[in-house]
PDB file of C-alpha atoms in Angstrom:
ATOM      1  CA  MET A   1      -7.462  13.264 -18.805  1.00 47.00           C
ATOM      2  CA  ASP A   2      -5.137  12.010 -20.511  1.00 55.00           C
ATOM      3  CA  ASP A   3      -5.506   7.346 -20.710  1.00 65.00           C
ATOM      4  CA  THR A   4      -1.951   7.550 -22.580  1.00 75.00           C
ATOM      5  CA  TRP A   5       1.111   6.347 -19.996  1.00 81.00           C
ATOM      6  CA  LEU A   6       4.505   4.599 -19.936  1.00 86.00           C
ATOM      7  CA  GLU A   7       5.608   1.106 -18.943  1.00 86.00           C
ATOM      8  CA  VAL A   8       8.863   1.173 -17.873  1.00 90.00           C
ATOM      9  CA  ALA A   9       9.543  -2.604 -17.256  1.00 90.00           C
ATOM     10  CA  CYS A  10      12.928  -3.968 -15.896  1.00 89.00           C
ATOM     11  CA  GLU A  11      13.608  -8.046 -15.478  1.00 88.00           C
ATOM     12  CA  LEU A  12      15.798  -8.325 -12.173  1.00 87.00           C
ATOM     13  CA  PRO A  13      16.506 -11.156  -9.901  1.00 86.00           C
ATOM     14  CA  ASN A  14      13.861 -12.475  -7.861  1.00 81.00           C
ATOM     15  CA  GLU A  15      16.027 -12.079  -4.595  1.00 82.00           C
ATOM     16  CA  LEU A  16      16.084  -8.078  -5.335  1.00 85.00           C
ATOM     17  CA  ALA A  17      12.382  -8.018  -6.326  1.00 83.00           C
ATOM     18  CA  ASP A  18      10.611  -5.883  -3.482  1.00 80.00           C
ATOM     19  CA  ILE A  19      13.584  -4.213  -3.065  1.00 85.00           C
ATOM     20  CA  LEU A  20      12.939  -3.146  -7.063  1.00 87.00           C
ATOM     21  CA  ALA A  21       9.378  -2.318  -6.344  1.00 84.00           C
ATOM     22  CA  GLU A  22       9.280  -0.827  -3.199  1.00 80.00           C
ATOM     23  CA  TYR A  23      12.140   1.855  -4.433  1.00 86.00           C
ATOM     24  CA  LEU A  24       9.561   2.398  -8.100  1.00 86.00           C
ATOM     25  CA  ALA A  25       6.552   2.358  -6.389  1.00 80.00           C
ATOM     26  CA  GLY A  26       8.087   6.165  -4.825  1.00 78.00           C
ATOM     27  CA  VAL A  27       9.438   6.863  -8.406  1.00 81.00           C
ATOM     28  CA  SER A  28       6.988   6.742 -10.107  1.00 79.00           C
ATOM     29  CA  GLY A  29       3.820   7.695  -7.997  1.00 67.00           C
ATOM     30  CA  ALA A  30       1.293   5.818 -10.124  1.00 65.00           C
ATOM     31  CA  GLY A  31       1.855   2.363  -9.640  1.00 66.00           C
ATOM     32  CA  VAL A  32       3.546  -0.666  -9.896  1.00 74.00           C
ATOM     33  CA  CYS A  33       3.137  -4.364 -10.262  1.00 75.00           C
ATOM     34  CA  VAL A  34       5.778  -7.684 -10.220  1.00 72.00           C
ATOM     35  CA  GLU A  35       5.000  -9.565 -12.497  1.00 62.00           C
ATOM     36  CA  ASN A  36       3.857 -13.507 -12.675  1.00 46.00           C
ATOM     37  CA  LEU A  37       4.995 -16.100 -14.922  1.00 40.00           C
ATOM     38  CA  ASN A  38       2.618 -17.123 -17.951  1.00 36.00           C
ATOM     39  CA  VAL A  39       1.698 -20.529 -17.049  1.00 34.00           C
ATOM     40  CA  ASP A  40       1.429 -22.949 -19.068  1.00 34.00           C
ATOM     41  CA  ALA A  41       1.626 -26.922 -17.773  1.00 32.00           C
ATOM     42  CA  PHE A  42      -0.502 -29.440 -15.958  1.00 31.00           C
ATOM     43  CA  SER A  43       0.584 -29.052 -12.813  1.00 32.00           C
ATOM     44  CA  PRO A  44       3.162 -27.339 -10.866  1.00 35.00           C
ATOM     45  CA  SER A  45       5.265 -29.911 -11.036  1.00 39.00           C
ATOM     46  CA  GLU A  46       5.520 -29.081 -14.850  1.00 36.00           C
ATOM     47  CA  ILE A  47       6.437 -25.408 -14.407  1.00 36.00           C
ATOM     48  CA  ALA A  48       9.733 -24.139 -15.056  1.00 40.00           C
ATOM     49  CA  HIS A  49      10.527 -21.883 -12.549  1.00 49.00           C
ATOM     50  CA  SER A  50      12.263 -18.589 -13.774  1.00 59.00           C
ATOM     51  CA  PRO A  51      14.585 -16.974 -11.626  1.00 76.00           C
ATOM     52  CA  LEU A  52      14.076 -13.679 -12.763  1.00 80.00           C
ATOM     53  CA  THR A  53      10.945 -12.024 -11.812  1.00 83.00           C
ATOM     54  CA  THR A  54      10.508  -7.980 -14.151  1.00 86.00           C
ATOM     55  CA  VAL A  55       8.820  -4.913 -12.003  1.00 87.00           C
ATOM     56  CA  LYS A  56       6.797  -3.068 -14.020  1.00 86.00           C
ATOM     57  CA  ALA A  57       6.819   0.904 -13.012  1.00 86.00           C
ATOM     58  CA  TYR A  58       3.718   3.157 -14.795  1.00 84.00           C
ATOM     59  CA  PHE A  59       4.553   6.929 -15.097  1.00 85.00           C
ATOM     60  CA  ARG A  60       2.776   9.263 -16.594  1.00 81.00           C
ATOM     61  CA  ALA A  61       3.388   9.909 -20.619  1.00 82.00           C
ATOM     62  CA  SER A  62       3.823  13.892 -19.675  1.00 81.00           C
ATOM     63  CA  ASP A  63       6.998  12.725 -16.778  1.00 84.00           C
ATOM     64  CA  ASP A  64       9.642  13.544 -18.506  1.00 87.00           C
ATOM     65  CA  MET A  65      11.697  10.519 -19.119  1.00 87.00           C
ATOM     66  CA  ASP A  66      15.050  10.561 -19.458  1.00 89.00           C
ATOM     67  CA  ALA A  67      14.795  11.935 -15.724  1.00 89.00           C
ATOM     68  CA  ARG A  68      12.952   8.979 -14.650  1.00 89.00           C
ATOM     69  CA  LEU A  69      15.408   6.325 -16.671  1.00 91.00           C
ATOM     70  CA  ALA A  70      18.996   7.853 -16.076  1.00 91.00           C
ATOM     71  CA  GLU A  71      17.406   8.236 -11.870  1.00 90.00           C
ATOM     72  CA  ILE A  72      16.021   4.013 -12.822  1.00 92.00           C
ATOM     73  CA  SER A  73      19.529   3.113 -13.949  1.00 90.00           C
ATOM     74  CA  ALA A  74      21.540   4.651 -11.661  1.00 90.00           C
ATOM     75  CA  PHE A  75      19.563   2.449  -8.672  1.00 90.00           C
ATOM     76  CA  LEU A  76      19.661  -0.837 -11.082  1.00 90.00           C
ATOM     77  CA  ASP A  77      24.048   0.038 -11.008  1.00 89.00           C
ATOM     78  CA  ASP A  78      23.926   0.478  -7.628  1.00 88.00           C
ATOM     79  CA  LEU A  79      22.150  -2.880  -6.897  1.00 87.00           C
ATOM     80  CA  ALA A  80      24.594  -4.641  -8.697  1.00 87.00           C
ATOM     81  CA  ALA A  81      27.362  -2.982  -7.377  1.00 86.00           C
ATOM     82  CA  VAL A  82      25.962  -5.131  -4.007  1.00 85.00           C
ATOM     83  CA  ASN A  83      25.821  -7.841  -5.499  1.00 83.00           C
ATOM     84  CA  PRO A  84      27.557  -9.514  -7.511  1.00 83.00           C
ATOM     85  CA  GLY A  85      27.917 -11.940 -10.704  1.00 78.00           C
ATOM     86  CA  LEU A  86      23.631 -10.963  -9.795  1.00 78.00           C
ATOM     87  CA  SER A  87      22.261  -9.882 -14.359  1.00 75.00           C
ATOM     88  CA  ILE A  88      20.294  -7.028 -14.080  1.00 82.00           C
ATOM     89  CA  ALA A  89      19.210  -5.953 -17.628  1.00 81.00           C
ATOM     90  CA  ARG A  90      18.593  -2.569 -18.316  1.00 86.00           C
ATOM     91  CA  PRO A  91      15.386  -1.182 -18.336  1.00 89.00           C
ATOM     92  CA  SER A  92      12.874  -1.033 -20.590  1.00 89.00           C
ATOM     93  CA  VAL A  93       9.949   1.238 -22.020  1.00 89.00           C
ATOM     94  CA  THR A  94       6.224   0.659 -23.074  1.00 86.00           C
ATOM     95  CA  THR A  95       3.570   3.007 -23.704  1.00 85.00           C
ATOM     96  CA  VAL A  96       0.351   1.319 -23.092  1.00 75.00           C
ATOM     97  CA  LYS A  97      -3.433   2.712 -22.394  1.00 67.00           C
ATOM     98  CA  SER A  98      -4.125   3.399 -18.639  1.00 61.00           C
ATOM     99  CA  GLU A  99      -7.436   0.818 -19.277  1.00 56.00           C
ATOM    100  CA  ASP A 100      -5.052  -2.118 -20.875  1.00 53.00           C
ATOM    101  CA  TRP A 101      -2.807  -1.833 -17.101  1.00 51.00           C
ATOM    102  CA  SER A 102      -5.292  -0.849 -14.687  1.00 53.00           C
ATOM    103  CA  THR A 103      -7.895  -4.090 -15.376  1.00 57.00           C
ATOM    104  CA  SER A 104      -5.927  -7.254 -16.771  1.00 54.00           C
ATOM    105  CA  TRP A 105      -5.127  -7.691 -12.922  1.00 50.00           C
ATOM    106  CA  LYS A 106      -8.916  -8.466 -12.354  1.00 55.00           C
ATOM    107  CA  ALA A 107      -8.628 -11.972 -13.252  1.00 54.00           C
ATOM    108  CA  ASN A 108      -6.675 -12.078 -10.082  1.00 52.00           C
ATOM    109  CA  PHE A 109      -8.564 -11.102  -7.349  1.00 59.00           C
ATOM    110  CA  LYS A 110     -11.242 -13.157  -5.371  1.00 64.00           C
ATOM    111  CA  PRO A 111     -13.065 -11.959  -2.726  1.00 71.00           C
ATOM    112  CA  LEU A 112     -10.480 -12.515   0.599  1.00 79.00           C
ATOM    113  CA  ARG A 113     -11.155 -12.297   4.278  1.00 83.00           C
ATOM    114  CA  ILE A 114      -8.164 -11.118   6.387  1.00 85.00           C
ATOM    115  CA  GLY A 115      -8.286 -11.127  10.510  1.00 84.00           C
ATOM    116  CA  ARG A 116     -11.632 -12.610  12.022  1.00 81.00           C
ATOM    117  CA  ARG A 117     -13.971 -10.587  10.469  1.00 82.00           C
ATOM    118  CA  LEU A 118     -13.036  -7.830   6.659  1.00 85.00           C
ATOM    119  CA  LEU A 119     -13.892  -9.452   3.437  1.00 83.00           C
ATOM    120  CA  ILE A 120     -12.894  -7.476   0.792  1.00 84.00           C
ATOM    121  CA  VAL A 121     -15.205  -8.368  -2.806  1.00 81.00           C
ATOM    122  CA  PRO A 122     -14.723  -7.258  -5.997  1.00 78.00           C
ATOM    123  CA  SER A 123     -17.312  -4.882  -7.541  1.00 67.00           C
ATOM    124  CA  TRP A 124     -17.767  -7.375 -10.239  1.00 70.00           C
ATOM    125  CA  GLU A 125     -18.133 -10.509  -7.982  1.00 65.00           C
ATOM    126  CA  GLN A 126     -20.040 -11.665  -5.192  1.00 70.00           C
ATOM    127  CA  ALA A 127     -19.408 -13.404  -2.138  1.00 69.00           C
ATOM    128  CA  GLU A 128     -20.912 -15.393   0.236  1.00 71.00           C
ATOM    129  CA  ALA A 129     -20.563 -13.532   3.450  1.00 68.00           C
ATOM    130  CA  GLY A 130     -20.855 -14.408   7.506  1.00 73.00           C
ATOM    131  CA  PRO A 131     -23.718 -12.658  10.163  1.00 79.00           C
ATOM    132  CA  ASP A 132     -20.374 -11.419  11.450  1.00 83.00           C
ATOM    133  CA  ASP A 133     -18.753 -10.911   8.131  1.00 83.00           C
ATOM    134  CA  ILE A 134     -18.283  -6.917   7.552  1.00 83.00           C
ATOM    135  CA  VAL A 135     -17.535  -6.644   4.018  1.00 81.00           C
ATOM    136  CA  LEU A 136     -15.668  -4.102   2.372  1.00 82.00           C
ATOM    137  CA  SER A 137     -16.765  -4.353  -2.223  1.00 82.00           C
ATOM    138  CA  LEU A 138     -13.352  -2.598  -4.420  1.00 77.00           C
ATOM    139  CA  ASP A 139     -12.321  -1.284  -7.583  1.00 71.00           C
ATOM    140  CA  PRO A 140      -8.800  -0.439  -6.645  1.00 56.00           C
ATOM    141  CA  GLY A 141      -7.946   0.799 -10.192  1.00 55.00           C
ATOM    142  CA  MET A 142      -5.200   2.435 -10.915  1.00 48.00           C
ATOM    143  CA  ALA A 143      -4.632   2.605  -6.853  1.00 43.00           C
ATOM    144  CA  PHE A 144      -2.525   0.594  -4.480  1.00 51.00           C
ATOM    145  CA  GLY A 145      -4.411  -1.507  -1.692  1.00 52.00           C
ATOM    146  CA  THR A 146      -6.882  -4.251  -2.779  1.00 51.00           C
ATOM    147  CA  GLY A 147      -5.625  -5.931   0.884  1.00 54.00           C
ATOM    148  CA  GLY A 148      -3.714  -8.933  -1.101  1.00 57.00           C
ATOM    149  CA  HIS A 149      -0.342  -7.500  -0.570  1.00 74.00           C
ATOM    150  CA  GLU A 150       1.237  -8.224   2.335  1.00 82.00           C
ATOM    151  CA  THR A 151       1.816  -4.321   3.368  1.00 85.00           C
ATOM    152  CA  THR A 152      -1.527  -4.079   3.474  1.00 86.00           C
ATOM    153  CA  ARG A 153      -3.117  -6.908   4.947  1.00 88.00           C
ATOM    154  CA  LEU A 154      -1.179  -6.066   7.398  1.00 92.00           C
ATOM    155  CA  CYS A 155      -2.908  -2.543   8.256  1.00 93.00           C
ATOM    156  CA  LEU A 156      -6.119  -4.618   8.376  1.00 93.00           C
ATOM    157  CA  GLU A 157      -5.183  -6.951  10.517  1.00 93.00           C
ATOM    158  CA  ARG A 158      -3.278  -4.505  12.766  1.00 95.00           C
ATOM    159  CA  LEU A 159      -6.317  -2.072  12.844  1.00 95.00           C
ATOM    160  CA  GLU A 160      -8.962  -5.167  13.103  1.00 94.00           C
ATOM    161  CA  THR A 161      -7.723  -5.356  16.440  1.00 94.00           C
ATOM    162  CA  VAL A 162      -7.085  -1.848  17.394  1.00 95.00           C
ATOM    163  CA  LEU A 163      -9.878  -1.074  16.788  1.00 94.00           C
ATOM    164  CA  LEU A 164     -12.231  -4.058  18.216  1.00 90.00           C
ATOM    165  CA  ASN A 165     -10.155  -4.030  21.801  1.00 89.00           C
ATOM    166  CA  ARG A 166     -10.737  -0.492  21.966  1.00 89.00           C
ATOM    167  CA  PRO A 167     -13.395   1.208  23.826  1.00 85.00           C
ATOM    168  CA  SER A 168     -16.787   1.764  21.193  1.00 80.00           C
ATOM    169  CA  THR A 169     -17.647   4.996  23.304  1.00 85.00           C
ATOM    170  CA  PRO A 170     -16.479   7.246  22.650  1.00 91.00           C
ATOM    171  CA  PRO A 171     -15.660   5.827  18.451  1.00 94.00           C
ATOM    172  CA  ALA A 172     -11.949   6.340  18.268  1.00 96.00           C
ATOM    173  CA  SER A 173     -10.849   8.404  15.027  1.00 97.00           C
ATOM    174  CA  VAL A 174      -8.939   7.791  12.348  1.00 97.00           C
ATOM    175  CA  LEU A 175      -6.063   9.012   9.846  1.00 98.00           C
ATOM    176  CA  ASP A 176      -5.244   6.534   6.305  1.00 96.00           C
ATOM    177  CA  LEU A 177      -2.016   8.552   5.387  1.00 95.00           C
ATOM    178  CA  GLY A 178      -1.899   7.162   1.395  1.00 91.00           C
ATOM    179  CA  THR A 179      -4.945   6.023   1.290  1.00 90.00           C
ATOM    180  CA  GLY A 180      -4.704   4.237  -2.473  1.00 85.00           C
ATOM    181  CA  SER A 181      -8.195   2.814  -2.605  1.00 83.00           C
ATOM    182  CA  GLY A 182      -8.856   3.616   0.276  1.00 90.00           C
ATOM    183  CA  ILE A 183      -9.808   0.757   1.579  1.00 91.00           C
ATOM    184  CA  LEU A 184      -7.764   0.795   4.899  1.00 93.00           C
ATOM    185  CA  ALA A 185     -10.189   3.954   5.234  1.00 95.00           C
ATOM    186  CA  MET A 186     -13.158   2.053   5.090  1.00 93.00           C
ATOM    187  CA  ALA A 187     -12.421  -1.364   7.113  1.00 94.00           C
ATOM    188  CA  ALA A 188     -11.897   1.611   9.996  1.00 96.00           C
ATOM    189  CA  ALA A 189     -15.600   2.885   8.980  1.00 95.00           C
ATOM    190  CA  ARG A 190     -17.424   0.248   9.127  1.00 93.00           C
ATOM    191  CA  LEU A 191     -15.236  -0.899  12.491  1.00 92.00           C
ATOM    192  CA  GLY A 192     -16.597   0.957  14.161  1.00 93.00           C
ATOM    193  CA  ALA A 193     -14.485   4.061  14.045  1.00 95.00           C
ATOM    194  CA  GLY A 194     -15.385   8.298  13.882  1.00 95.00           C
ATOM    195  CA  ARG A 195     -13.965  10.504  12.337  1.00 96.00           C
ATOM    196  CA  VAL A 196     -12.101   9.218   9.794  1.00 97.00           C
ATOM    197  CA  CYS A 197      -9.498  10.704   7.524  1.00 97.00           C
ATOM    198  CA  ALA A 198      -7.978   9.483   4.361  1.00 96.00           C
ATOM    199  CA  VAL A 199      -5.526  11.381   2.287  1.00 95.00           C
ATOM    200  CA  ASP A 200      -2.879  10.631  -0.142  1.00 91.00           C
ATOM    201  CA  ILE A 201      -0.908  12.386  -2.323  1.00 86.00           C
ATOM    202  CA  ASP A 202      -1.669  11.085  -6.033  1.00 83.00           C
ATOM    203  CA  PRO A 203      -5.003  12.724  -7.342  1.00 84.00           C
ATOM    204  CA  GLU A 204      -5.951   9.950  -9.325  1.00 80.00           C
ATOM    205  CA  ALA A 205      -5.551   7.381  -5.612  1.00 83.00           C
ATOM    206  CA  VAL A 206      -8.403   9.696  -4.367  1.00 89.00           C
ATOM    207  CA  GLU A 207     -10.812   9.671  -6.993  1.00 88.00           C
ATOM    208  CA  VAL A 208     -10.539   5.618  -6.791  1.00 86.00           C
ATOM    209  CA  ALA A 209     -10.984   6.935  -2.979  1.00 89.00           C
ATOM    210  CA  ARG A 210     -13.937   8.557  -3.366  1.00 93.00           C
ATOM    211  CA  GLU A 211     -15.873   5.921  -6.413  1.00 90.00           C
ATOM    212  CA  ASN A 212     -14.957   3.150  -3.556  1.00 89.00           C
ATOM    213  CA  LEU A 213     -16.797   4.831  -0.595  1.00 93.00           C
ATOM    214  CA  ALA A 214     -19.358   6.067  -2.808  1.00 93.00           C
ATOM    215  CA  ILE A 215     -19.467   1.900  -4.194  1.00 90.00           C
ATOM    216  CA  ASN A 216     -19.868   1.065  -0.004  1.00 91.00           C
ATOM    217  CA  GLY A 217     -22.159   4.151   0.873  1.00 93.00           C
ATOM    218  CA  LEU A 218     -19.868   5.727   3.445  1.00 95.00           C
ATOM    219  CA  THR A 219     -19.651   8.869   1.568  1.00 95.00           C
ATOM    220  CA  GLU A 220     -20.653  11.203   4.362  1.00 95.00           C
ATOM    221  CA  ARG A 221     -18.807   8.774   6.974  1.00 95.00           C
ATOM    222  CA  ILE A 222     -15.107   9.833   5.231  1.00 96.00           C
ATOM    223  CA  GLU A 223     -13.369  12.746   5.329  1.00 96.00           C
ATOM    224  CA  CYS A 224     -11.241  12.353   1.799  1.00 96.00           C
ATOM    225  CA  SER A 225      -8.281  14.392   0.012  1.00 94.00           C
ATOM    226  CA  ALA A 226      -5.643  15.067  -1.106  1.00 92.00           C
ATOM    227  CA  THR A 227      -4.544  17.352   2.227  1.00 93.00           C
ATOM    228  CA  PRO A 228      -1.317  17.689   3.114  1.00 91.00           C
ATOM    229  CA  LEU A 229       0.052  16.048   6.832  1.00 91.00           C
ATOM    230  CA  GLU A 230       0.969  19.278   7.690  1.00 89.00           C
ATOM    231  CA  THR A 231      -2.293  20.932   7.662  1.00 91.00           C
ATOM    232  CA  LEU A 232      -5.120  18.394   9.129  1.00 91.00           C
ATOM    233  CA  SER A 233      -5.941  19.118  11.674  1.00 87.00           C
ATOM    234  CA  GLY A 234      -6.133  16.540  14.410  1.00 83.00           C
ATOM    235  CA  PRO A 235      -5.439  14.784  16.665  1.00 95.00           C
ATOM    236  CA  PHE A 236      -5.744  11.479  15.602  1.00 97.00           C
ATOM    237  CA  ASP A 237      -6.622   8.130  18.325  1.00 97.00           C
ATOM    238  CA  VAL A 238      -5.349   5.624  14.838  1.00 97.00           C
ATOM    239  CA  ILE A 239      -2.680   6.985  12.598  1.00 98.00           C
ATOM    240  CA  LEU A 240      -2.532   3.919   9.087  1.00 97.00           C
ATOM    241  CA  ALA A 241       0.482   4.678   7.493  1.00 95.00           C
ATOM    242  CA  ASN A 242       1.716   2.409   4.918  1.00 91.00           C
ATOM    243  CA  ILE A 243       3.949   3.759   3.457  1.00 88.00           C
ATOM    244  CA  LEU A 244       7.938   4.301   1.942  1.00 84.00           C
ATOM    245  CA  ALA A 245       9.656   3.496   4.845  1.00 89.00           C
ATOM    246  CA  GLU A 246      11.851   6.273   4.169  1.00 91.00           C
ATOM    247  CA  GLU A 247       8.452   8.404   4.209  1.00 91.00           C
ATOM    248  CA  LEU A 248       7.490   7.399   7.209  1.00 94.00           C
ATOM    249  CA  VAL A 249      10.838   8.242   8.884  1.00 95.00           C
ATOM    250  CA  ARG A 250      10.998  11.721   7.464  1.00 93.00           C
ATOM    251  CA  LEU A 251       6.822  12.108   8.437  1.00 95.00           C
ATOM    252  CA  ALA A 252       8.058  10.301  12.046  1.00 96.00           C
ATOM    253  CA  PRO A 253       7.387  14.395  14.377  1.00 96.00           C
ATOM    254  CA  GLN A 254       4.472  14.765  11.952  1.00 95.00           C
ATOM    255  CA  LEU A 255       3.072  11.510  12.755  1.00 96.00           C
ATOM    256  CA  THR A 256       3.757  11.502  16.415  1.00 97.00           C
ATOM    257  CA  SER A 257       2.068  15.550  16.686  1.00 95.00           C
ATOM    258  CA  ARG A 258      -0.839  13.638  15.023  1.00 96.00           C
ATOM    259  CA  LEU A 259      -1.246  11.194  17.407  1.00 97.00           C
ATOM    260  CA  ALA A 260      -3.781  11.621  20.229  1.00 96.00           C
ATOM    261  CA  GLY A 261      -2.869  10.147  23.712  1.00 95.00           C
ATOM    262  CA  GLY A 262      -3.737   7.225  24.455  1.00 95.00           C
ATOM    263  CA  GLY A 263      -3.276   6.294  20.565  1.00 96.00           C
ATOM    264  CA  VAL A 264      -1.712   3.693  18.435  1.00 97.00           C
ATOM    265  CA  LEU A 265       0.199   4.130  15.439  1.00 98.00           C
ATOM    266  CA  ILE A 266       0.438   1.500  12.232  1.00 98.00           C
ATOM    267  CA  LEU A 267       3.467   1.708  10.566  1.00 97.00           C
ATOM    268  CA  SER A 268       3.720  -0.709   7.021  1.00 93.00           C
ATOM    269  CA  GLY A 269       5.284  -0.528   4.112  1.00 88.00           C
ATOM    270  CA  ILE A 270       8.188  -1.730   5.175  1.00 91.00           C
ATOM    271  CA  LEU A 271      10.666  -4.374   4.390  1.00 88.00           C
ATOM    272  CA  ALA A 272      11.709  -6.993   6.530  1.00 90.00           C
ATOM    273  CA  GLU A 273      15.582  -5.734   6.383  1.00 89.00           C
ATOM    274  CA  LYS A 274      13.936  -2.081   7.630  1.00 92.00           C
ATOM    275  CA  GLU A 275      12.466  -2.649   9.547  1.00 95.00           C
ATOM    276  CA  ALA A 276      15.820  -0.992  12.405  1.00 96.00           C
ATOM    277  CA  PHE A 277      16.343   2.002  10.388  1.00 96.00           C
ATOM    278  CA  VAL A 278      12.376   2.818  10.798  1.00 96.00           C
ATOM    279  CA  ARG A 279      12.409   1.552  14.417  1.00 97.00           C
ATOM    280  CA  SER A 280      15.963   4.601  15.229  1.00 96.00           C
ATOM    281  CA  GLY A 281      14.494   7.387  12.939  1.00 97.00           C
ATOM    282  CA  PHE A 282      10.942   6.773  15.670  1.00 98.00           C
ATOM    283  CA  ALA A 283      13.711   6.203  17.974  1.00 96.00           C
ATOM    284  CA  ALA A 284      13.341  10.791  19.131  1.00 96.00           C
ATOM    285  CA  GLN A 285       9.309  10.601  19.124  1.00 97.00           C
ATOM    286  CA  PRO A 286       7.666  10.143  22.620  1.00 96.00           C
ATOM    287  CA  LEU A 287       6.546   6.641  21.702  1.00 97.00           C
ATOM    288  CA  ALA A 288       6.194   3.404  23.183  1.00 97.00           C
ATOM    289  CA  TYR A 289       6.770   1.155  20.797  1.00 97.00           C
ATOM    290  CA  LEU A 290       4.940  -1.736  21.122  1.00 96.00           C
ATOM    291  CA  GLU A 291       5.046  -4.394  18.403  1.00 96.00           C
ATOM    292  CA  THR A 292       6.287  -5.928  14.458  1.00 97.00           C
ATOM    293  CA  ALA A 293       4.377  -8.063  12.723  1.00 95.00           C
ATOM    294  CA  HIS A 294       5.904  -9.900   9.734  1.00 93.00           C
ATOM    295  CA  GLN A 295       4.115 -11.731   6.624  1.00 87.00           C
ATOM    296  CA  GLY A 296       6.595 -12.762   3.815  1.00 82.00           C
ATOM    297  CA  GLU A 297       9.312 -10.291   3.282  1.00 84.00           C
ATOM    298  CA  TRP A 298       7.470  -7.101   5.102  1.00 89.00           C
ATOM    299  CA  VAL A 299       6.582  -5.694   8.608  1.00 93.00           C
ATOM    300  CA  ALA A 300       4.345  -3.551  10.032  1.00 95.00           C
ATOM    301  CA  MET A 301       5.161  -2.150  13.459  1.00 97.00           C
ATOM    302  CA  LEU A 302       2.436  -0.343  15.966  1.00 97.00           C
ATOM    303  CA  TYR A 303       4.095   2.994  18.309  1.00 98.00           C
ATOM    304  CA  GLY A 304       1.770   3.429  20.575  1.00 97.00           C
ATOM    305  CA  LYS A 305       0.922   7.417  22.834  1.00 95.00           C
ATOM    306  CA  ASP A 306       1.179   7.383  26.684  1.00 89.00           C
ATOM    307  CA  ASP A 307      -2.264   9.530  26.825  1.00 79.00           C
ATOM    308  CA  THR A 308      -1.215  12.029  29.425  1.00 65.00           C
ATOM    309  CA  ALA A 309       0.402  12.996  25.940  1.00 62.00           C
ATOM    310  CA  ALA A 310      -0.214  15.849  24.082  1.00 57.00           C
TER     311      ALA A 310
END
């Protein structure tokens, strides 16, 4: 496997960073990060807060970078047009090795408690777990999903609530669409789900997810593949879709058709400003809107399907 990647870095005002990161996640399909400031100070009061943020996306060396850069530059031009007065620099491209960017974040990935019982622990660290804790050991590698990002945390919290409030018999079937590191699928299995199906269009993510399933002894419990949604057999009692808002709307009919009667659809990866767009996109589906959960600039939305629906 070629371990050479191209890093595209864009510096822009802080308030536009999430918008660009969401766009680049869709264009890249391999990884995006928002770079923190390098701090050399003894206290927070000494830190000079920059108005700019660097967003980085990663592309395989075989990608047509001229075409990619043209797409990204056009998107930046559109951002600049609707935000007059804000300075947006042209993207830069650097060649990196996969280990240079897939492991550099590890220093900041620490054990993380989510919801009532979930404890996410990096595979290289130890954590003291309580008697009721559900411990998930995780090495996300180049795949998205540590639990630290708002979109993943929102999904995990909603998933825990939904599964713990459902009757345990029969166990719920769960589909994790866009599984990334596999964290949501693993949480579902440990929370008592029956059939758990984890899929992702990125082969690298599928490989990472399978490694995490093995670490947690869940290889035989979870179906993990790059199977397209349209060919998956269903239905599922719970569907998790933590992907871009535009993709959620495009896939609305397929997601709905694979949701069992009485089931719950958990949508995430949605910027708060796009909540209305997603609500509108799902309005024609035979689903009942249940709630929207907020965290930072992101939201997760829940829909239910009548238990008499096919």
